[in-house]
Short mmCIF file of C-alpha atoms and ligand atoms in Angstrom, two decimals:
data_model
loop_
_atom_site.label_atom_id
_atom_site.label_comp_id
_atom_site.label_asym_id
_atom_site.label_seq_id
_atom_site.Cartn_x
_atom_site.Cartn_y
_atom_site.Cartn_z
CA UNK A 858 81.22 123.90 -63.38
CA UNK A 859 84.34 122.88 -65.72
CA UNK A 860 86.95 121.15 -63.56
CA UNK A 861 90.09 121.54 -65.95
CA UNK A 862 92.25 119.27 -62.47
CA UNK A 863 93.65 115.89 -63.76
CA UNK A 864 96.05 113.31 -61.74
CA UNK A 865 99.13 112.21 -63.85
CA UNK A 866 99.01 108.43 -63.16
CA UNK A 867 101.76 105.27 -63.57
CA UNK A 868 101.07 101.53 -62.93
CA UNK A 869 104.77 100.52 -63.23
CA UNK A 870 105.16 96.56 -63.88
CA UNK A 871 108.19 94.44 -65.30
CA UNK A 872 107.77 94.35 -68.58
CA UNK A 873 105.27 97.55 -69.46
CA UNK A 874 104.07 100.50 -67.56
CA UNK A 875 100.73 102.11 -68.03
CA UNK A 876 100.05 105.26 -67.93
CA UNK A 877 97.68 107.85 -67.81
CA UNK A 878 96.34 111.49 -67.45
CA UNK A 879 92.90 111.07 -65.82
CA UNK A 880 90.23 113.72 -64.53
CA UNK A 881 88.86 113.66 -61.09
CA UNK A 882 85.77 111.90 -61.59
CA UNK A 883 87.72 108.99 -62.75
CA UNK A 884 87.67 109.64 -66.76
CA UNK A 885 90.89 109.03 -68.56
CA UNK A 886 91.30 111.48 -70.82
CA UNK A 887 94.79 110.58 -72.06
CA UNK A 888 96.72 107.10 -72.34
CA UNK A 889 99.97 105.54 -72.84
CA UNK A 890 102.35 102.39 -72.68
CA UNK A 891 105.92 102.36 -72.28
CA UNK A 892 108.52 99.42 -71.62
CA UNK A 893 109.80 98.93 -68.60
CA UNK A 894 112.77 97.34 -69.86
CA UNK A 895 114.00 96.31 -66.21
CA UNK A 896 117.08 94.49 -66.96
CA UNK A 897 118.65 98.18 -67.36
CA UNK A 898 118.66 98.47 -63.80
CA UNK A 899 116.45 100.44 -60.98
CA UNK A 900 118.26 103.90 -61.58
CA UNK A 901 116.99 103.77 -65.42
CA UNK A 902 113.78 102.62 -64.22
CA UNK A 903 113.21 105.22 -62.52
CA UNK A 904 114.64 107.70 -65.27
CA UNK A 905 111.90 106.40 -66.94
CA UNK A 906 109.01 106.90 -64.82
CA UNK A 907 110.25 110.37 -64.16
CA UNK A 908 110.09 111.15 -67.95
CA UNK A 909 107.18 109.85 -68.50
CA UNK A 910 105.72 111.42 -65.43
CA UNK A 911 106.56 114.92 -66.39
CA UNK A 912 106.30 114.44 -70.45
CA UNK A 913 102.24 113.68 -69.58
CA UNK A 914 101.92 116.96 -67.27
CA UNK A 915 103.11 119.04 -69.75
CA UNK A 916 101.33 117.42 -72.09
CA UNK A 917 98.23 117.78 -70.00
CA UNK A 918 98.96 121.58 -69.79
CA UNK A 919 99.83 121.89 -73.11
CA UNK A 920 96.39 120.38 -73.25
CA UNK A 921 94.83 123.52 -71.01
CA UNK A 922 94.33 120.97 -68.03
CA UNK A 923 95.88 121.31 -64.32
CA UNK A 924 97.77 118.65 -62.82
CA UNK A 925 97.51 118.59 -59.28
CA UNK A 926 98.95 115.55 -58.42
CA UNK A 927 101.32 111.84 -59.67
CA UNK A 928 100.05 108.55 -58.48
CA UNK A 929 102.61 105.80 -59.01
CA UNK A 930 101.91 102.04 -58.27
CA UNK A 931 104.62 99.30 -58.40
CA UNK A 932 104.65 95.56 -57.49
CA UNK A 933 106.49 94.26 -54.68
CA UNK A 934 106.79 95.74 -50.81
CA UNK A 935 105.68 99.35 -50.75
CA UNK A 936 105.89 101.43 -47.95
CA UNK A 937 103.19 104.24 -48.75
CA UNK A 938 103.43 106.23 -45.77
CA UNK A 939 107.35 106.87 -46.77
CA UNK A 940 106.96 106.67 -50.57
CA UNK A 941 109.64 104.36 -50.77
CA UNK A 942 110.08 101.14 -53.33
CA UNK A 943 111.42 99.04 -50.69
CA UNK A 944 111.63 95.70 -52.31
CA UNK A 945 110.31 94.68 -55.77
CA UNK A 946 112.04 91.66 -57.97
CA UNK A 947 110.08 92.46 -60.59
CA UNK A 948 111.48 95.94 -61.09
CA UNK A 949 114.65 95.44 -59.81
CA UNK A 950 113.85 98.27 -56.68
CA UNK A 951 115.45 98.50 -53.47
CA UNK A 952 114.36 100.78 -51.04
CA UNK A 953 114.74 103.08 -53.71
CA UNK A 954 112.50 107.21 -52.34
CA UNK A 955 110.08 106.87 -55.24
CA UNK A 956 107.84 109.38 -53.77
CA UNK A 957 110.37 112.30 -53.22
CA UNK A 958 111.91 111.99 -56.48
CA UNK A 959 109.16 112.47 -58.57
CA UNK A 960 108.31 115.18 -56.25
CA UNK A 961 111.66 116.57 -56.72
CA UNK A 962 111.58 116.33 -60.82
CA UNK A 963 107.75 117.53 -61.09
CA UNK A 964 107.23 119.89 -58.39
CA UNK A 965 103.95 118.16 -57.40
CA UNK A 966 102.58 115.90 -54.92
CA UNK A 967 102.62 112.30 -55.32
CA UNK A 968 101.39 109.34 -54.08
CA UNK A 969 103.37 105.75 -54.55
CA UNK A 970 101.08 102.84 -54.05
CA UNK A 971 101.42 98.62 -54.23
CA UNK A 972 100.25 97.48 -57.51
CA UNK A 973 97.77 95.35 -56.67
CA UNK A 974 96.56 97.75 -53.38
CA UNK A 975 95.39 100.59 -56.17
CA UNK A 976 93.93 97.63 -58.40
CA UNK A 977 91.85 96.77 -55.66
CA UNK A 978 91.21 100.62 -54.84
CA UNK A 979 90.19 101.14 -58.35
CA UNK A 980 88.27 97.83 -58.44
CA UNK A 981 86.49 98.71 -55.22
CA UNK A 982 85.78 102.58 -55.87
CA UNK A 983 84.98 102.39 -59.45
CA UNK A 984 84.91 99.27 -61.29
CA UNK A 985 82.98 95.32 -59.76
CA UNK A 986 82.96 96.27 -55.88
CA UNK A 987 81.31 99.84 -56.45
CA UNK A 988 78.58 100.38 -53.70
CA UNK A 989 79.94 97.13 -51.69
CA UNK A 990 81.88 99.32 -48.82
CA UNK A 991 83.64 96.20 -47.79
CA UNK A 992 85.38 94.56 -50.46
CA UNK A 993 88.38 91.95 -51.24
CA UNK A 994 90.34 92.32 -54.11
CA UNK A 995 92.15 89.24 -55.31
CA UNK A 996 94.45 88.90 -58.27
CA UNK A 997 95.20 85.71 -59.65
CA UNK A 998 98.02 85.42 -62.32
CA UNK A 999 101.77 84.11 -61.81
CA UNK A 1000 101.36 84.77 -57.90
CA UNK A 1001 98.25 85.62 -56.31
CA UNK A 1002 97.77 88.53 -54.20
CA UNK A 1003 94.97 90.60 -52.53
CA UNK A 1004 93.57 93.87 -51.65
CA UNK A 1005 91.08 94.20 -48.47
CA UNK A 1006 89.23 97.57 -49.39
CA UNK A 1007 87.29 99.52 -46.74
CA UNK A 1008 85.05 102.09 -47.58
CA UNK A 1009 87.29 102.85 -50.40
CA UNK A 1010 90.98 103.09 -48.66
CA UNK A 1011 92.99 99.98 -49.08
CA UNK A 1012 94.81 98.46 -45.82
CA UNK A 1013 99.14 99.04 -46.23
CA UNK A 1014 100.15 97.13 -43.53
CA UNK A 1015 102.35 97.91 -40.43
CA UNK A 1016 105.27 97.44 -42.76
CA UNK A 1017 103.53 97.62 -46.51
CA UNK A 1018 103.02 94.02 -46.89
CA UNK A 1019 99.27 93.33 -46.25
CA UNK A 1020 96.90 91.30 -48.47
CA UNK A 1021 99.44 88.42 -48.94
CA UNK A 1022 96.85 86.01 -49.61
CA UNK A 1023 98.63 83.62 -51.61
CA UNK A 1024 101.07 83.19 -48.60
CA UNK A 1025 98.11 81.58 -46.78
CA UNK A 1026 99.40 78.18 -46.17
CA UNK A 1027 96.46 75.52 -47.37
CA UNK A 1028 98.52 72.32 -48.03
CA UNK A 1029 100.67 71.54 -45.25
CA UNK A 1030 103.45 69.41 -46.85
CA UNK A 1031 102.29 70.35 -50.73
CA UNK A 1032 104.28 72.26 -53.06
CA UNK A 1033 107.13 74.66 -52.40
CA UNK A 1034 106.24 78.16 -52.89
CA UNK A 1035 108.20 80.78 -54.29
CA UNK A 1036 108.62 82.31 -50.99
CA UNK A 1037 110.38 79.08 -49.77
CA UNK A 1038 107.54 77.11 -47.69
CA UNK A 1039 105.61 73.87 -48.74
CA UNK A 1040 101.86 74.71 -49.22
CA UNK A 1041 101.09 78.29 -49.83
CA UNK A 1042 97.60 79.16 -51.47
CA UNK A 1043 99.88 80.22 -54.78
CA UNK A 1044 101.83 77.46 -55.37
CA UNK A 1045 98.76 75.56 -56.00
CA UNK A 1046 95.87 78.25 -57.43
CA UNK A 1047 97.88 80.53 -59.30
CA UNK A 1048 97.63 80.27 -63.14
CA UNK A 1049 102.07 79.39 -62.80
CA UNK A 1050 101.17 76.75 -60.62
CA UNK A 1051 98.26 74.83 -62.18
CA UNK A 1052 100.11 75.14 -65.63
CA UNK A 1053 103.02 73.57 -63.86
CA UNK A 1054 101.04 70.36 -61.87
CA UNK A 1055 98.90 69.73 -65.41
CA UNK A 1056 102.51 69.78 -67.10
CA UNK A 1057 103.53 67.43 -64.09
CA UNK A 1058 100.54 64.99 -64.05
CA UNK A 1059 100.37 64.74 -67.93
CA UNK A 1060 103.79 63.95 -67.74
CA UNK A 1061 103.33 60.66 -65.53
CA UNK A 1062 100.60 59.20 -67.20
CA UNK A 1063 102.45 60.06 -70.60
CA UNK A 1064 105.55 57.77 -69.13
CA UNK A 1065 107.72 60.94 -70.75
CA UNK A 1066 109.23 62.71 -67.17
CA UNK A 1067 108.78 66.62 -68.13
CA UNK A 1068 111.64 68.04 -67.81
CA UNK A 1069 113.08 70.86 -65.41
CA UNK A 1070 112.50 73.35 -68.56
CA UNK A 1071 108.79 72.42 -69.08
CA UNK A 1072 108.47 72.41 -65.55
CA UNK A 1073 109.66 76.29 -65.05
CA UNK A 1074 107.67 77.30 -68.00
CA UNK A 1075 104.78 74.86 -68.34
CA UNK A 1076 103.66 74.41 -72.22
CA UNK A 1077 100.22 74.58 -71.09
CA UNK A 1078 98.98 76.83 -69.80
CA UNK A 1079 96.29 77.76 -67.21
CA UNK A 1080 93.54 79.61 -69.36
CA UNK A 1081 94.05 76.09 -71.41
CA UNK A 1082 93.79 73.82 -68.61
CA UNK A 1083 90.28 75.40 -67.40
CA UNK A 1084 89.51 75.41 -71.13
CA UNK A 1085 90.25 71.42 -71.53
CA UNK A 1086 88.65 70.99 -68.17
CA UNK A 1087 85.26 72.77 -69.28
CA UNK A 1088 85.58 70.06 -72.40
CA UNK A 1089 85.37 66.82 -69.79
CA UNK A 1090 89.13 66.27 -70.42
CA UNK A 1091 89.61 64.18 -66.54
CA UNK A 1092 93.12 65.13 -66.17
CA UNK A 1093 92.53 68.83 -67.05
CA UNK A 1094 89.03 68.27 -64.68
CA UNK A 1095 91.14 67.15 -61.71
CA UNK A 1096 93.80 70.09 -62.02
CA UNK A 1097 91.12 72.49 -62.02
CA UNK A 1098 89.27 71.32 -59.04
CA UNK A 1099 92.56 71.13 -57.24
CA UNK A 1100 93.12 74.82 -57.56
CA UNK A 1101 89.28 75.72 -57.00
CA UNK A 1102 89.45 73.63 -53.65
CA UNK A 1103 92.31 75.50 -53.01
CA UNK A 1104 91.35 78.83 -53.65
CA UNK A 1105 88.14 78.37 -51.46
CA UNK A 1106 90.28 77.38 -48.53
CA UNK A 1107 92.03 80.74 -48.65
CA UNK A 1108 89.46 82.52 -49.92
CA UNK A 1109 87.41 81.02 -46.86
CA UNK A 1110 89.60 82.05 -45.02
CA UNK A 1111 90.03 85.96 -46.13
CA UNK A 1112 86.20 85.96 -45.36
CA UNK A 1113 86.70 84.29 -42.20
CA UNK A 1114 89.32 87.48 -41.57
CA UNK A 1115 87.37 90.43 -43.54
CA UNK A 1116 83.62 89.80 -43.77
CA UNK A 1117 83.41 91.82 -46.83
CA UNK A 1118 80.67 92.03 -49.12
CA UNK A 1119 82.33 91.02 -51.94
CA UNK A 1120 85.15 89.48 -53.64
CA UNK A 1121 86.90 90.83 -56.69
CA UNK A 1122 88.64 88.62 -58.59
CA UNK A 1123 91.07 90.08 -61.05
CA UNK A 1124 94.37 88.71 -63.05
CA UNK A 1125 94.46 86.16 -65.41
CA UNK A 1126 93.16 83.77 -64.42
CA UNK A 1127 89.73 85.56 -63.77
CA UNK A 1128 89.47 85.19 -67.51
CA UNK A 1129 88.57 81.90 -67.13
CA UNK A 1130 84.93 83.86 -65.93
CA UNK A 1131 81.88 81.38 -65.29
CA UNK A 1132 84.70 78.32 -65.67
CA UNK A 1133 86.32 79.93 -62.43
CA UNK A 1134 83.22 81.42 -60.83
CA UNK A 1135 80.78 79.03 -60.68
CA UNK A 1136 82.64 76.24 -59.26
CA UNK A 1137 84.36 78.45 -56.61
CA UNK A 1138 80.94 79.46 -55.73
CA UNK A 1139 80.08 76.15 -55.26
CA UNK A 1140 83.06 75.59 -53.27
CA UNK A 1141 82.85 78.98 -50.75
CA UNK A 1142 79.64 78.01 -49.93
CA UNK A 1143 80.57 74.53 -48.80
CA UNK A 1144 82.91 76.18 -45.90
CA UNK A 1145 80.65 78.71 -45.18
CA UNK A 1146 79.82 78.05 -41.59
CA UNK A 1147 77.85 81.08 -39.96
CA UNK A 1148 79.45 83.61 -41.83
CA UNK A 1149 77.96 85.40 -45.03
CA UNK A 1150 78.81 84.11 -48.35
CA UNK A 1151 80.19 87.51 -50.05
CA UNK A 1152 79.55 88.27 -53.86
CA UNK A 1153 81.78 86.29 -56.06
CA UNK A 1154 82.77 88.21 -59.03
CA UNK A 1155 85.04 88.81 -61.98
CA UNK A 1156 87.01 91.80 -62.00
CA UNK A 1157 85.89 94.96 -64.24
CA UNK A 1158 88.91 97.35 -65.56
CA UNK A 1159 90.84 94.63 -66.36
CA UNK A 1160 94.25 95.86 -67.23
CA UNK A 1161 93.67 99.16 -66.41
CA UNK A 1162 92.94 98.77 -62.41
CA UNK A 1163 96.31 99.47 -61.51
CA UNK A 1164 96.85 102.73 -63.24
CA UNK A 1165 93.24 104.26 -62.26
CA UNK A 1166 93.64 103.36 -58.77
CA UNK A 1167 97.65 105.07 -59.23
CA UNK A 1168 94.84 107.81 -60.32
CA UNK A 1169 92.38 107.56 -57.01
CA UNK A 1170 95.69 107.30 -54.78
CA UNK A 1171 97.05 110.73 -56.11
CA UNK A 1172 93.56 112.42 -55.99
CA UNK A 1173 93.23 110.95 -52.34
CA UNK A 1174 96.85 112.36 -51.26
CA UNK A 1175 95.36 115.80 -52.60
CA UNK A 1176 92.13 115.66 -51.15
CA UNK A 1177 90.05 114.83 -54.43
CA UNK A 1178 87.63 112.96 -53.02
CA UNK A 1179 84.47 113.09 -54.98
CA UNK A 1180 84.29 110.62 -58.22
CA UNK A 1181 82.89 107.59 -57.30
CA UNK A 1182 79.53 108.74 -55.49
CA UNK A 1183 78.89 110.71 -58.39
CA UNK A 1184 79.69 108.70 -61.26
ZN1 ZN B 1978 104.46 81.33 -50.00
#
């Protein structure tokens, strides 16, 4: 049976958006990139995504294909169940109806979804958690953040904000987090952070203070610190382990919470594969008490996560439900 149904779908982010025309069993069968270009303001933003919405739909028609539906995904606080943008620094959104103006422009239905929620959806459904029902989705790059995917369908929240794992507080009395308290799982594990305390320490022992700039944007960076601390470098060594003794503690502690089967992790710093894996391993299964060590593993769709699971939310919202037990 030819299915000619596709989902049109957007994975909106502050600098780039990704985009896609993709067929129900999960197969993109058109792609595209276009700037964000944020510092225009939300309004043009959303221009934007509205364009680019409707120019792949007709493109998709003009293609003989059916869309049926428009997923969107965007960083920040999403309220699903509204559609609305509610908060999002990134993009500059303020409880701005995402959902009922793309229905408005394209006549279709759509789904808008958290950024890293359909990364973990897509992750879960289709890409390293595939067959694992139970499965945490963690993304690791300037912040950290996580999706807890059940059976496929990622948890919003009572008011769109679950899966802030990086808010877990692990160091009470370390260093101030972007969201204002001392201690939080990100400002010690994610990639911003352990560029910023090598930039810190290697500052010290250098007798050179860094300086507020190198601070803000450390000139190392955290793919190079796990690279210098795979070499034996002991500074390097020590940031590492910091983080990875870090990120077990929350991790630990998402377990303690979830009980999944396994753990994706995604974002940059994944990249950092067997460097990041193996001694986090290690690590989980040093607080493992009597619950199950879950799978440990990198994520698979990379980049693309957010804009197939955009794709899986707007199947989902139309009742296109079929892809990933068949594939
Ligand atoms: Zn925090």
């Amino acid at each position: 049976m030819t299915d000619d149904r596709v989902v049109v779908a957007l994975d909106v982010g502050g600098t780039g958006m990704k985009c896609a025309v993709v067929r129900p069993d999960g197969v993109v069968v058109r792609a595209e990139r276009h700037p964000t270009d944020a510092a225009r303001g939300p309004a043009a933003v959303v221009g934007t995504i509205l364009d680019v919405a409707e120019g792949l739909a007709d493109k998709a028609r003009a293609d003989g294909l059916t869309p049926i539906a428009v997923g969107i995904a965007v960083p920040g606080v999403v309220d699903e169940a509204r559609g609305v943008a509610v908060w999002s620094a990134n993009v500059g959104f303020r409880d701005v109806p995402v959902r009922d103006l793309a229905v408005a422009r394209l006549g279709l239905p759509t789904a808008l979804g958290h950024d890293v929620r359909v990364g973990g959806l897509a992750e879960a459904r289709l890409g390293a958690g595939r067959g694992s029902g139970h499965v945490l989705f963690v993304a690791i790059g300037t912040g950290i953040a996580a999706a807890h995917v059940v059976d496929g369908t990622a948890a919003v929240g009572a008011h769109g904000a679950a899966g802030e794992i990086g808010h877990i507080l692990v160091r009470p009395g370390g260093p101030r987090c972007g969201c204002g308290r001392p201690g939080c799982l990100e400002a010690i594990a994610s990639a911003a952070a352990i560029g910023r305390r090598y930039a810190e320490l290697a500052g010290q022992s250098a007798d050179a203070p860094v300086t507020a700039a190198e601070v803000a944007e450390p000139p190392v960076t955290a793919a190079e610190v796990a690279q210098r601390a795979a070499t034996g470098e002991p500074l390097a060594g020590q940031v590492w382990q910091e983080a990875i003794d870090a990120l077990a503690d929350g991790l630990a502690s998402g377990q303690a919470l979830f009980d999944v089967a396994t753990i994706v992790l995604g974002g940059g710093l994944a990249q950092a594969g067997d460097g990041l894996l193996t001694p986090l391993r290690a690590a989980m299964r040093e607080r493992m008490t009597f619950h199950r060590e879950p799978h440990l593993v990198a994520a698979a769709l990379g980049d693309e996560a957010g804009c197939l699971g955009a794709a899986l939310l707007a199947l989902d919202a139309v009742g296109v439900r079929d892809h990933q037990e068949k594939r």
